[in-house]
Amino acid sequence: MIDIDRCITEFDKGLRTISGVHPVARPTPGMELPETDLGEAERRHAAALMRVNHCGEVCAQALYQGQALASDGLRGALDQAAREEADHLAWCENRIAELGGRLSLLNPLWYAGSLAFGFVAGKLGDEWNLGFLAETEHQVERHLQGHLDRLSQSDTRTRAIVEQMKRDEAGHADTARRLGARDLPAPAKGAMRLAARAMTATSYWI
Ligand SMILES: [Fe+2]
Ligand SMILES: [Fe+2]
């Protein structure tokens, strides 16, 4: 049974995720670093990569909200991770604005899909729910390393954000494993990679 107060709280969070109003617990990493003169192509590339990361963080918000709606047991344990995801969302948004980029037009679509996915994962029971979370965080961590490889070495402000996010995602995966995550079957991991690839490929451009 889903309680109405919870639905309203999560609906409010959802609106804020889509509309770009986020409470932030930690300041944006790298704020103290000087802005680099990147050149037009490099700047657009960095903005597009951060648009992908922002879309990923919209999905993370939806996944955590879907799981919170579906399962009472884990909500407290995952609060810290959910709060850090809200920081990531705001940091990406700030950096995209600094780089003169824009957010993905597909965010509402990916948000809705991830919310449904998170809800279903939440209903499968805590061990599978955590397994899904651990695998997601693990894949995001690897994806962020890929972005660090593609970003200009001189773009220290963007890199500082991506590096901190990567550290946080590794921590989220550890938390899920510590709480008893089950290792997902290989086909499930493969399907998640395919969905992530579709998200990253489209949000780079759209
Ligand atoms: Fe994140
Ligand atoms: Fe995370």
PDB file of C-alpha atoms and ligand atoms in Angstrom:
ATOM      1  CA  MET A   1       0.000   0.000   0.000  1.00  0.00           C
ATOM      2  CA  ILE A   2       1.420   3.419  -0.957  1.00  0.00           C
ATOM      3  CA  ASP A   3       0.669   6.257   1.400  1.00  0.00           C
ATOM      4  CA  ILE A   4      -0.599   9.525  -0.022  1.00  0.00           C
ATOM      5  CA  ASP A   5       1.805  11.793   1.939  1.00  0.00           C
ATOM      6  CA  ARG A   6       4.756   9.873   0.499  1.00  0.00           C
ATOM      7  CA  CYS A   7       3.349  10.198  -3.011  1.00  0.00           C
ATOM      8  CA  ILE A   8       2.968  13.959  -2.593  1.00  0.00           C
ATOM      9  CA  THR A   9       6.536  14.306  -1.210  1.00  0.00           C
ATOM     10  CA  GLU A  10       8.007  12.300  -4.074  1.00  0.00           C
ATOM     11  CA  PHE A  11       5.856  14.117  -6.629  1.00  0.00           C
ATOM     12  CA  ASP A  12       7.197  17.419  -5.267  1.00  0.00           C
ATOM     13  CA  LYS A  13      10.770  16.115  -5.549  1.00  0.00           C
ATOM     14  CA  GLY A  14      10.021  14.988  -9.087  1.00  0.00           C
ATOM     15  CA  LEU A  15       8.785  18.415 -10.109  1.00  0.00           C
ATOM     16  CA  ARG A  16      11.891  20.003  -8.627  1.00  0.00           C
ATOM     17  CA  THR A  17      14.144  17.527 -10.419  1.00  0.00           C
ATOM     18  CA  ILE A  18      12.604  18.375 -13.777  1.00  0.00           C
ATOM     19  CA  SER A  19      12.279  22.114 -13.168  1.00  0.00           C
ATOM     20  CA  GLY A  20      15.790  22.638 -11.779  1.00  0.00           C
ATOM     21  CA  VAL A  21      15.121  23.711  -8.163  1.00  0.00           C
ATOM     22  CA  HIS A  22      17.438  21.666  -5.955  1.00  0.00           C
ATOM     23  CA  PRO A  23      18.478  21.893  -2.309  1.00  0.00           C
ATOM     24  CA  VAL A  24      22.285  21.559  -2.207  1.00  0.00           C
ATOM     25  CA  ALA A  25      24.220  20.284   0.809  1.00  0.00           C
ATOM     26  CA  ARG A  26      27.752  20.765  -0.544  1.00  0.00           C
ATOM     27  CA  PRO A  27      29.165  23.583  -2.667  1.00  0.00           C
ATOM     28  CA  THR A  28      30.133  22.817  -6.263  1.00  0.00           C
ATOM     29  CA  PRO A  29      33.608  21.198  -6.358  1.00  0.00           C
ATOM     30  CA  GLY A  30      36.278  23.246  -8.141  1.00  0.00           C
ATOM     31  CA  MET A  31      34.525  26.603  -7.603  1.00  0.00           C
ATOM     32  CA  GLU A  32      37.830  28.061  -6.400  1.00  0.00           C
ATOM     33  CA  LEU A  33      39.625  27.057  -9.611  1.00  0.00           C
ATOM     34  CA  PRO A  34      40.071  29.576 -12.437  1.00  0.00           C
ATOM     35  CA  GLU A  35      37.946  29.245 -15.585  1.00  0.00           C
ATOM     36  CA  THR A  36      39.975  27.936 -18.528  1.00  0.00           C
ATOM     37  CA  ASP A  37      39.769  29.371 -22.018  1.00  0.00           C
ATOM     38  CA  LEU A  38      38.657  26.168 -23.742  1.00  0.00           C
ATOM     39  CA  GLY A  39      37.875  27.287 -27.267  1.00  0.00           C
ATOM     40  CA  GLU A  40      34.471  26.836 -28.881  1.00  0.00           C
ATOM     41  CA  ALA A  41      34.630  23.129 -29.839  1.00  0.00           C
ATOM     42  CA  GLU A  42      36.060  22.021 -26.501  1.00  0.00           C
ATOM     43  CA  ARG A  43      33.537  24.111 -24.560  1.00  0.00           C
ATOM     44  CA  ARG A  44      30.590  22.664 -26.508  1.00  0.00           C
ATOM     45  CA  HIS A  45      31.930  19.148 -26.015  1.00  0.00           C
ATOM     46  CA  ALA A  46      32.293  19.687 -22.248  1.00  0.00           C
ATOM     47  CA  ALA A  47      28.763  21.144 -22.050  1.00  0.00           C
ATOM     48  CA  ALA A  48      27.369  18.133 -23.967  1.00  0.00           C
ATOM     49  CA  LEU A  49      29.181  15.668 -21.658  1.00  0.00           C
ATOM     50  CA  MET A  50      27.795  17.492 -18.630  1.00  0.00           C
ATOM     51  CA  ARG A  51      24.322  17.422 -20.232  1.00  0.00           C
ATOM     52  CA  VAL A  52      24.678  13.631 -20.406  1.00  0.00           C
ATOM     53  CA  ASN A  53      25.743  13.551 -16.739  1.00  0.00           C
ATOM     54  CA  HIS A  54      22.880  15.820 -15.756  1.00  0.00           C
ATOM     55  CA  CYS A  55      20.411  13.503 -17.531  1.00  0.00           C
ATOM     56  CA  GLY A  56      22.016  10.591 -15.659  1.00  0.00           C
ATOM     57  CA  GLU A  57      21.471  12.420 -12.373  1.00  0.00           C
ATOM     58  CA  VAL A  58      17.822  13.086 -13.285  1.00  0.00           C
ATOM     59  CA  CYS A  59      17.551   9.305 -13.748  1.00  0.00           C
ATOM     60  CA  ALA A  60      19.285   8.752 -10.383  1.00  0.00           C
ATOM     61  CA  GLN A  61      16.729  11.018  -8.667  1.00  0.00           C
ATOM     62  CA  ALA A  62      13.902   9.060 -10.289  1.00  0.00           C
ATOM     63  CA  LEU A  63      15.420   5.679  -9.382  1.00  0.00           C
ATOM     64  CA  TYR A  64      15.872   6.612  -5.731  1.00  0.00           C
ATOM     65  CA  GLN A  65      12.361   8.088  -5.616  1.00  0.00           C
ATOM     66  CA  GLY A  66      10.847   5.016  -7.271  1.00  0.00           C
ATOM     67  CA  GLN A  67      12.635   2.782  -4.777  1.00  0.00           C
ATOM     68  CA  ALA A  68      11.541   4.960  -1.837  1.00  0.00           C
ATOM     69  CA  LEU A  69       7.928   4.751  -3.015  1.00  0.00           C
ATOM     70  CA  ALA A  70       8.085   0.980  -3.393  1.00  0.00           C
ATOM     71  CA  SER A  71      10.008  -0.003  -0.271  1.00  0.00           C
ATOM     72  CA  ASP A  72       9.967   1.360   3.288  1.00  0.00           C
ATOM     73  CA  GLY A  73      12.864  -0.697   4.591  1.00  0.00           C
ATOM     74  CA  LEU A  74      15.763   0.990   2.831  1.00  0.00           C
ATOM     75  CA  ARG A  75      14.713   4.592   2.774  1.00  0.00           C
ATOM     76  CA  GLY A  76      16.735   5.706   5.830  1.00  0.00           C
ATOM     77  CA  ALA A  77      19.830   3.777   4.776  1.00  0.00           C
ATOM     78  CA  LEU A  78      19.786   5.331   1.309  1.00  0.00           C
ATOM     79  CA  ASP A  79      19.004   8.891   2.421  1.00  0.00           C
ATOM     80  CA  GLN A  80      22.624  10.010   2.378  1.00  0.00           C
ATOM     81  CA  ALA A  81      23.145   8.670  -1.157  1.00  0.00           C
ATOM     82  CA  ALA A  82      19.904  10.305  -2.341  1.00  0.00           C
ATOM     83  CA  ARG A  83      21.044  13.647  -0.886  1.00  0.00           C
ATOM     84  CA  GLU A  84      24.394  13.365  -2.646  1.00  0.00           C
ATOM     85  CA  GLU A  85      22.575  12.666  -5.922  1.00  0.00           C
ATOM     86  CA  ALA A  86      20.721  15.961  -5.441  1.00  0.00           C
ATOM     87  CA  ASP A  87      24.112  17.711  -5.125  1.00  0.00           C
ATOM     88  CA  HIS A  88      25.261  16.065  -8.355  1.00  0.00           C
ATOM     89  CA  LEU A  89      22.179  17.279 -10.163  1.00  0.00           C
ATOM     90  CA  ALA A  90      22.764  20.877  -9.058  1.00  0.00           C
ATOM     91  CA  TRP A  91      26.530  20.767  -9.768  1.00  0.00           C
ATOM     92  CA  CYS A  92      25.951  19.503 -13.316  1.00  0.00           C
ATOM     93  CA  GLU A  93      23.345  22.165 -13.892  1.00  0.00           C
ATOM     94  CA  ASN A  94      25.668  24.930 -12.642  1.00  0.00           C
ATOM     95  CA  ARG A  95      28.525  23.777 -14.829  1.00  0.00           C
ATOM     96  CA  ILE A  96      26.324  23.480 -17.937  1.00  0.00           C
ATOM     97  CA  ALA A  97      25.227  27.089 -17.368  1.00  0.00           C
ATOM     98  CA  GLU A  98      28.850  28.223 -16.956  1.00  0.00           C
ATOM     99  CA  LEU A  99      29.760  26.473 -20.213  1.00  0.00           C
ATOM    100  CA  GLY A 100      26.838  28.116 -22.013  1.00  0.00           C
ATOM    101  CA  GLY A 101      25.097  24.781 -22.653  1.00  0.00           C
ATOM    102  CA  ARG A 102      21.528  23.615 -22.136  1.00  0.00           C
ATOM    103  CA  LEU A 103      19.769  20.716 -20.439  1.00  0.00           C
ATOM    104  CA  SER A 104      18.507  17.699 -22.354  1.00  0.00           C
ATOM    105  CA  LEU A 105      15.003  18.008 -23.783  1.00  0.00           C
ATOM    106  CA  LEU A 106      14.554  14.306 -23.048  1.00  0.00           C
ATOM    107  CA  ASN A 107      14.885  14.659 -19.252  1.00  0.00           C
ATOM    108  CA  PRO A 108      11.148  14.222 -18.503  1.00  0.00           C
ATOM    109  CA  LEU A 109      11.074  11.050 -20.609  1.00  0.00           C
ATOM    110  CA  TRP A 110      14.083   9.477 -18.880  1.00  0.00           C
ATOM    111  CA  TYR A 111      12.766  10.612 -15.523  1.00  0.00           C
ATOM    112  CA  ALA A 112       9.453   8.799 -16.071  1.00  0.00           C
ATOM    113  CA  GLY A 113      11.158   5.607 -17.291  1.00  0.00           C
ATOM    114  CA  SER A 114      13.623   5.551 -14.398  1.00  0.00           C
ATOM    115  CA  LEU A 115      10.883   6.188 -11.833  1.00  0.00           C
ATOM    116  CA  ALA A 116       8.959   3.167 -13.124  1.00  0.00           C
ATOM    117  CA  PHE A 117      12.132   1.070 -13.164  1.00  0.00           C
ATOM    118  CA  GLY A 118      13.045   2.114  -9.605  1.00  0.00           C
ATOM    119  CA  PHE A 119       9.536   1.268  -8.417  1.00  0.00           C
ATOM    120  CA  VAL A 120       9.670  -2.206  -9.959  1.00  0.00           C
ATOM    121  CA  ALA A 121      13.167  -2.797  -8.493  1.00  0.00           C
ATOM    122  CA  GLY A 122      11.849  -1.665  -5.099  1.00  0.00           C
ATOM    123  CA  LYS A 123       9.040  -4.223  -5.324  1.00  0.00           C
ATOM    124  CA  LEU A 124      11.449  -7.103  -6.015  1.00  0.00           C
ATOM    125  CA  GLY A 125      12.657  -7.036  -2.408  1.00  0.00           C
ATOM    126  CA  ASP A 126      15.576  -5.343  -0.684  1.00  0.00           C
ATOM    127  CA  GLU A 127      18.359  -7.656  -1.860  1.00  0.00           C
ATOM    128  CA  TRP A 128      17.511  -7.303  -5.553  1.00  0.00           C
ATOM    129  CA  ASN A 129      16.693  -3.642  -5.121  1.00  0.00           C
ATOM    130  CA  LEU A 130      20.149  -3.087  -3.621  1.00  0.00           C
ATOM    131  CA  GLY A 131      21.732  -5.266  -6.302  1.00  0.00           C
ATOM    132  CA  PHE A 132      20.184  -3.091  -8.963  1.00  0.00           C
ATOM    133  CA  LEU A 133      21.405   0.026  -7.160  1.00  0.00           C
ATOM    134  CA  ALA A 134      24.955  -1.319  -6.708  1.00  0.00           C
ATOM    135  CA  GLU A 135      25.190  -2.236 -10.404  1.00  0.00           C
ATOM    136  CA  THR A 136      23.794   1.163 -11.470  1.00  0.00           C
ATOM    137  CA  GLU A 137      26.321   3.021  -9.326  1.00  0.00           C
ATOM    138  CA  HIS A 138      29.146   0.801 -10.539  1.00  0.00           C
ATOM    139  CA  GLN A 139      28.219   1.489 -14.188  1.00  0.00           C
ATOM    140  CA  VAL A 140      27.920   5.232 -13.516  1.00  0.00           C
ATOM    141  CA  GLU A 141      31.358   5.249 -11.894  1.00  0.00           C
ATOM    142  CA  ARG A 142      32.884   3.636 -14.990  1.00  0.00           C
ATOM    143  CA  HIS A 143      30.957   5.994 -17.263  1.00  0.00           C
ATOM    144  CA  LEU A 144      32.332   9.009 -15.350  1.00  0.00           C
ATOM    145  CA  GLN A 145      35.872   7.671 -15.734  1.00  0.00           C
ATOM    146  CA  GLY A 146      35.159   7.571 -19.484  1.00  0.00           C
ATOM    147  CA  HIS A 147      34.214  11.250 -19.338  1.00  0.00           C
ATOM    148  CA  LEU A 148      37.391  12.097 -17.436  1.00  0.00           C
ATOM    149  CA  ASP A 149      39.301  10.451 -20.287  1.00  0.00           C
ATOM    150  CA  ARG A 150      37.422  12.570 -22.857  1.00  0.00           C
ATOM    151  CA  LEU A 151      37.434  15.939 -21.083  1.00  0.00           C
ATOM    152  CA  SER A 152      40.238  18.396 -21.696  1.00  0.00           C
ATOM    153  CA  GLN A 153      42.979  18.143 -19.042  1.00  0.00           C
ATOM    154  CA  SER A 154      42.891  21.923 -18.747  1.00  0.00           C
ATOM    155  CA  ASP A 155      39.140  22.024 -17.927  1.00  0.00           C
ATOM    156  CA  THR A 156      39.837  21.751 -14.214  1.00  0.00           C
ATOM    157  CA  ARG A 157      36.445  23.122 -13.101  1.00  0.00           C
ATOM    158  CA  THR A 158      34.480  20.440 -14.977  1.00  0.00           C
ATOM    159  CA  ARG A 159      36.943  17.726 -13.980  1.00  0.00           C
ATOM    160  CA  ALA A 160      36.670  18.605 -10.273  1.00  0.00           C
ATOM    161  CA  ILE A 161      32.892  18.013 -10.415  1.00  0.00           C
ATOM    162  CA  VAL A 162      33.148  14.738 -12.341  1.00  0.00           C
ATOM    163  CA  GLU A 163      35.914  13.447 -10.035  1.00  0.00           C
ATOM    164  CA  GLN A 164      33.863  14.145  -6.890  1.00  0.00           C
ATOM    165  CA  MET A 165      30.769  12.552  -8.448  1.00  0.00           C
ATOM    166  CA  LYS A 166      32.811   9.474  -9.326  1.00  0.00           C
ATOM    167  CA  ARG A 167      34.034   9.171  -5.721  1.00  0.00           C
ATOM    168  CA  ASP A 168      30.453   9.555  -4.446  1.00  0.00           C
ATOM    169  CA  GLU A 169      29.050   6.940  -6.855  1.00  0.00           C
ATOM    170  CA  ALA A 170      31.714   4.444  -5.713  1.00  0.00           C
ATOM    171  CA  GLY A 171      30.595   5.156  -2.130  1.00  0.00           C
ATOM    172  CA  HIS A 172      26.937   4.554  -3.092  1.00  0.00           C
ATOM    173  CA  ALA A 173      27.838   1.192  -4.645  1.00  0.00           C
ATOM    174  CA  ASP A 174      29.749   0.252  -1.456  1.00  0.00           C
ATOM    175  CA  THR A 175      26.768   1.243   0.690  1.00  0.00           C
ATOM    176  CA  ALA A 176      24.419  -0.936  -1.379  1.00  0.00           C
ATOM    177  CA  ARG A 177      26.809  -3.918  -1.144  1.00  0.00           C
ATOM    178  CA  ARG A 178      27.252  -3.418   2.601  1.00  0.00           C
ATOM    179  CA  LEU A 179      23.464  -3.452   3.034  1.00  0.00           C
ATOM    180  CA  GLY A 180      23.252  -6.852   1.324  1.00  0.00           C
ATOM    181  CA  ALA A 181      23.029  -6.261  -2.449  1.00  0.00           C
ATOM    182  CA  ARG A 182      22.762  -9.395  -4.585  1.00  0.00           C
ATOM    183  CA  ASP A 183      24.874  -9.716  -7.700  1.00  0.00           C
ATOM    184  CA  LEU A 184      22.570  -9.288 -10.704  1.00  0.00           C
ATOM    185  CA  PRO A 185      22.485 -11.915 -13.475  1.00  0.00           C
ATOM    186  CA  ALA A 186      24.630 -11.037 -16.512  1.00  0.00           C
ATOM    187  CA  PRO A 187      21.626 -10.421 -18.866  1.00  0.00           C
ATOM    188  CA  ALA A 188      20.202  -7.849 -16.432  1.00  0.00           C
ATOM    189  CA  LYS A 189      23.561  -6.045 -16.296  1.00  0.00           C
ATOM    190  CA  GLY A 190      23.710  -6.132 -20.100  1.00  0.00           C
ATOM    191  CA  ALA A 191      20.195  -4.689 -20.438  1.00  0.00           C
ATOM    192  CA  MET A 192      21.106  -1.888 -18.015  1.00  0.00           C
ATOM    193  CA  ARG A 193      24.213  -1.096 -20.076  1.00  0.00           C
ATOM    194  CA  LEU A 194      22.092  -0.923 -23.239  1.00  0.00           C
ATOM    195  CA  ALA A 195      19.570   1.447 -21.623  1.00  0.00           C
ATOM    196  CA  ALA A 196      22.425   3.613 -20.313  1.00  0.00           C
ATOM    197  CA  ARG A 197      23.993   3.707 -23.770  1.00  0.00           C
ATOM    198  CA  ALA A 198      20.705   4.858 -25.308  1.00  0.00           C
ATOM    199  CA  MET A 199      20.442   7.597 -22.686  1.00  0.00           C
ATOM    200  CA  THR A 200      24.020   8.826 -23.069  1.00  0.00           C
ATOM    201  CA  ALA A 201      23.971   8.730 -26.894  1.00  0.00           C
ATOM    202  CA  THR A 202      20.725  10.718 -27.186  1.00  0.00           C
ATOM    203  CA  SER A 203      21.268  13.268 -24.415  1.00  0.00           C
ATOM    204  CA  TYR A 204      24.697  14.240 -25.839  1.00  0.00           C
ATOM    205  CA  TRP A 205      22.820  15.753 -28.810  1.00  0.00           C
ATOM    206  CA  ILE A 206      19.211  16.349 -27.743  1.00  0.00           C
TER     207      ILE A 206
HETATM  208 FE    FE B   1      25.128  10.851  -9.003  1.00  0.00          FE
HETATM  209 FE    FE B   2      25.042   7.540  -7.029  1.00  0.00          FE
END
